[in-house]
Amino acid sequence: METKSPFLDTIFLLRKEECITLFSNLQQISPQEEAEAEAYFETEFEKERLEFLSDQLTCNKETAVWAAKILYHSAQLYLIRENTEKNIENLIPGFKGIRDVSSILSADLSLRFLPQVIVALNSIDPEDPLIPLLESILVQFHYSGIGYDLGLKNVNWQEELKDKTYRKLYLERIVEKKDYKLAEIPFINKLITAEFGIHKDAFWRELKTITEDHNENV
């Protein structure tokens, strides 16, 4: 789906082929492009919603577009840095909406690819100031960062995973990404054992069952 819009083409290609096109300059994203992105993410959210079978969740289109812009700009900043230092916070703005399950899953349509961008940035310059900026976004939307060591602290996991749909998706992604650090938090470990039951070994034989009362923060 080619649109001649660097922003839209980047997002479409990334979600379809999991690869990123780098452009030679940063172009401003127009309201029309944002509107097209909203429609696209609404459709994509509905496709994924069929997998987690919940009619209670709807796409938060504003959050989905915010996350897509974060991903697009961070990917382009991998190559383009001239005259961007003073504008970095405008290109990578913080989240100003309400963080709930709908916004978390809407943001994830793009933010699930952000760890790969961070790894690429780190390979060029581990001291890149963009890296902690992007990591702070993933700390807030850590569902998208499962598999990447975020050093999460002070997460109330009982509160975080109280929604049944979100909890199921979170546990499945931990198993998919083989994130030992999260999976060995006692509360999460117990949930994984309960979720997969006798079939746990078929999905993740190496995962230990944690019975000791460890600190539940990572």
Coordinates of C-alpha atoms in Angstrom, one line a residue:
M1 CA 0.0 0.0 0.0
E2 CA 2.1 2.9 -1.3
T3 CA 0.8 6.4 -0.5
K4 CA 3.8 8.7 -1.3
S5 CA 3.6 9.7 2.3
P6 CA 6.9 8.8 4.2
F7 CA 5.0 8.6 7.5
L8 CA 2.2 6.3 6.2
D9 CA 4.5 4.2 4.0
T10 CA 6.8 3.6 7.0
I11 CA 4.0 2.5 9.2
F12 CA 2.3 0.3 6.5
L13 CA 5.6 -1.4 5.5
L14 CA 6.7 -1.9 9.1
R15 CA 3.5 -3.6 10.1
K16 CA 3.3 -5.7 6.9
E17 CA 6.9 -6.6 6.3
E18 CA 8.5 -5.7 9.7
C19 CA 11.1 -3.5 7.9
I20 CA 11.7 0.2 7.9
T21 CA 12.3 2.6 5.1
L22 CA 14.7 5.5 6.0
F23 CA 14.2 8.8 4.2
S24 CA 16.7 11.5 3.6
N25 CA 14.9 14.2 5.5
L26 CA 12.1 14.6 8.1
Q27 CA 8.8 15.8 6.7
Q28 CA 6.0 17.3 8.8
I29 CA 3.1 15.0 9.2
S30 CA -0.1 16.6 7.8
P31 CA -3.6 16.4 9.4
Q32 CA -4.7 14.4 6.3
E33 CA -2.0 11.8 7.0
E34 CA -3.0 11.6 10.6
A35 CA -6.6 11.1 9.6
E36 CA -5.6 8.3 7.2
A37 CA -3.5 6.8 10.0
E38 CA -6.4 6.9 12.4
A39 CA -8.6 5.0 9.9
Y40 CA -5.8 2.5 9.2
F41 CA -5.2 1.8 12.9
E42 CA -8.9 1.4 13.7
T43 CA -9.0 -1.3 11.0
E44 CA -5.9 -3.0 12.3
F45 CA -7.1 -2.9 15.9
E46 CA -10.4 -4.6 14.8
K47 CA -8.4 -7.4 13.1
E48 CA -6.3 -8.0 16.3
R49 CA -9.4 -7.7 18.5
L50 CA -10.7 -10.8 16.8
E51 CA -7.8 -12.7 18.4
F52 CA -8.4 -11.5 22.0
L53 CA -12.2 -11.7 21.6
S54 CA -13.3 -8.7 23.6
D55 CA -16.1 -6.4 22.5
Q56 CA -15.4 -4.1 25.4
L57 CA -12.2 -2.6 23.9
T58 CA -12.1 -0.1 21.1
C59 CA -9.2 1.6 19.3
N60 CA -8.0 4.8 20.9
K61 CA -7.2 6.4 17.6
E62 CA -5.4 9.5 19.0
T63 CA -3.1 7.2 21.0
A64 CA -2.5 5.0 18.0
V65 CA -1.4 8.0 15.9
W66 CA 0.8 9.4 18.7
A67 CA 2.6 6.0 19.0
A68 CA 3.0 5.8 15.2
K69 CA 4.6 9.3 15.1
I70 CA 7.0 8.3 17.9
L71 CA 8.0 5.2 15.9
Y72 CA 8.3 7.0 12.6
H73 CA 10.4 9.9 14.1
S74 CA 12.6 7.6 16.2
A75 CA 13.3 5.4 13.1
Q76 CA 14.1 8.4 10.9
L77 CA 16.4 9.9 13.7
Y78 CA 18.5 6.8 13.3
L79 CA 19.8 8.4 10.1
I80 CA 18.9 12.1 10.3
R81 CA 20.2 14.2 13.2
E82 CA 21.1 17.5 11.6
N83 CA 19.3 20.3 13.3
T84 CA 17.1 18.0 15.4
E85 CA 18.6 18.4 18.9
K86 CA 16.5 21.4 19.8
N87 CA 13.4 19.8 18.3
I88 CA 13.8 16.4 19.8
E89 CA 11.0 16.7 22.4
N90 CA 8.6 17.9 19.7
L91 CA 9.5 14.9 17.6
I92 CA 9.2 12.5 20.5
P93 CA 6.5 14.0 22.8
G94 CA 5.4 12.4 26.0
F95 CA 2.0 10.7 26.3
K96 CA -0.7 13.1 27.4
G97 CA -3.7 10.8 27.3
I98 CA -5.3 8.4 29.7
R99 CA -3.4 5.2 30.1
D100 CA -5.9 2.3 30.1
V101 CA -6.2 -1.0 28.3
S102 CA -7.5 0.5 25.1
S103 CA -4.8 3.0 24.9
I104 CA -2.1 0.4 25.8
L105 CA -3.3 -1.9 23.0
S106 CA -3.7 0.9 20.5
A107 CA -0.2 2.3 21.2
D108 CA 1.1 -1.3 20.8
L109 CA 0.2 -1.4 17.2
S110 CA 3.3 0.7 16.6
L111 CA 5.3 0.6 19.9
R112 CA 5.9 -3.1 19.7
F113 CA 8.5 -2.3 17.0
L114 CA 10.2 0.4 19.2
P115 CA 12.6 -2.0 21.0
Q116 CA 14.2 -2.9 17.6
V117 CA 14.7 0.8 16.9
I118 CA 16.4 1.3 20.3
V119 CA 18.7 -1.7 19.8
A120 CA 19.7 -0.2 16.4
L121 CA 20.3 3.2 17.9
N122 CA 22.3 1.6 20.7
S123 CA 24.5 -0.2 18.2
I124 CA 25.6 3.1 16.7
D125 CA 25.9 5.2 19.9
P126 CA 25.1 3.8 23.4
E127 CA 25.2 7.3 24.8
D128 CA 22.6 8.6 22.3
P129 CA 20.2 10.8 24.4
L130 CA 17.3 9.6 22.3
I131 CA 17.6 6.1 23.8
P132 CA 16.5 7.0 27.4
L133 CA 13.7 9.1 25.9
L134 CA 12.3 6.2 24.0
E135 CA 12.9 3.8 26.9
S136 CA 10.8 6.1 29.2
I137 CA 8.0 5.7 26.7
L138 CA 8.3 1.9 26.8
V139 CA 8.4 2.0 30.6
Q140 CA 5.0 3.6 30.5
F141 CA 3.8 1.2 27.8
H142 CA 5.8 -1.8 28.9
Y143 CA 3.4 -4.3 27.3
S144 CA 5.1 -3.2 24.0
G145 CA 8.6 -3.6 25.6
I146 CA 8.2 -7.2 26.8
G147 CA 11.5 -8.9 25.8
Y148 CA 13.5 -5.7 26.2
D149 CA 15.1 -5.1 29.6
L150 CA 13.4 -1.9 30.8
G151 CA 14.4 -2.3 34.4
L152 CA 10.8 -1.8 35.6
K153 CA 10.4 -0.7 39.1
N154 CA 7.5 -0.2 41.5
V155 CA 4.9 -1.8 39.2
N156 CA 1.8 -3.0 41.1
W157 CA 1.3 -6.1 39.1
Q158 CA -2.0 -7.0 40.7
E159 CA -3.4 -3.6 39.7
E160 CA -1.6 -3.6 36.3
L161 CA -3.0 -7.0 35.2
K162 CA -6.4 -6.8 36.8
D163 CA -8.1 -6.7 33.3
K164 CA -8.6 -10.3 32.1
T165 CA -8.1 -9.6 28.4
Y166 CA -4.9 -7.5 29.0
R167 CA -3.6 -10.0 31.5
K168 CA -4.0 -12.9 29.0
L169 CA -2.3 -10.9 26.3
Y170 CA 0.5 -9.8 28.6
L171 CA 1.2 -13.4 29.7
E172 CA 1.1 -14.7 26.2
R173 CA 3.6 -12.1 25.0
I174 CA 6.0 -12.9 28.0
V175 CA 5.9 -16.5 26.9
E176 CA 6.3 -15.6 23.2
K177 CA 9.3 -13.4 23.9
K178 CA 10.7 -15.8 26.5
D179 CA 11.2 -12.8 28.9
Y180 CA 12.7 -14.6 31.9
K181 CA 13.0 -11.4 34.0
L182 CA 9.3 -10.8 33.9
A183 CA 8.3 -14.4 34.0
E184 CA 10.2 -15.0 37.2
I185 CA 8.4 -12.3 39.2
P186 CA 6.4 -14.5 41.6
F187 CA 3.0 -13.0 40.9
I188 CA 3.5 -13.3 37.1
N189 CA 5.0 -16.7 37.4
K190 CA 2.0 -17.9 39.2
L191 CA -0.3 -16.4 36.6
I192 CA 1.6 -18.1 33.8
T193 CA 1.4 -21.5 35.5
A194 CA -2.3 -21.0 36.0
E195 CA -2.9 -19.8 32.4
F196 CA -1.0 -22.6 30.7
G197 CA -1.5 -25.3 33.3
I198 CA -0.2 -28.7 32.4
H199 CA 0.7 -27.4 28.9
K200 CA 3.3 -24.9 30.2
D201 CA 6.2 -27.1 29.4
A202 CA 5.1 -27.3 25.8
F203 CA 5.4 -23.6 25.5
W204 CA 8.3 -22.9 27.8
R205 CA 9.9 -26.0 29.3
E206 CA 12.9 -24.0 30.7
L207 CA 10.8 -21.7 32.8
K208 CA 11.1 -22.4 36.5
T209 CA 8.1 -22.3 38.9
I210 CA 8.9 -19.7 41.5
T211 CA 7.6 -20.5 44.9
E212 CA 9.8 -18.2 47.0
D213 CA 8.6 -14.8 48.2
H214 CA 10.9 -12.7 46.1
N215 CA 10.6 -9.0 45.5
E216 CA 8.0 -8.6 42.8
N217 CA 9.6 -5.6 41.2
V218 CA 12.1 -5.9 38.4

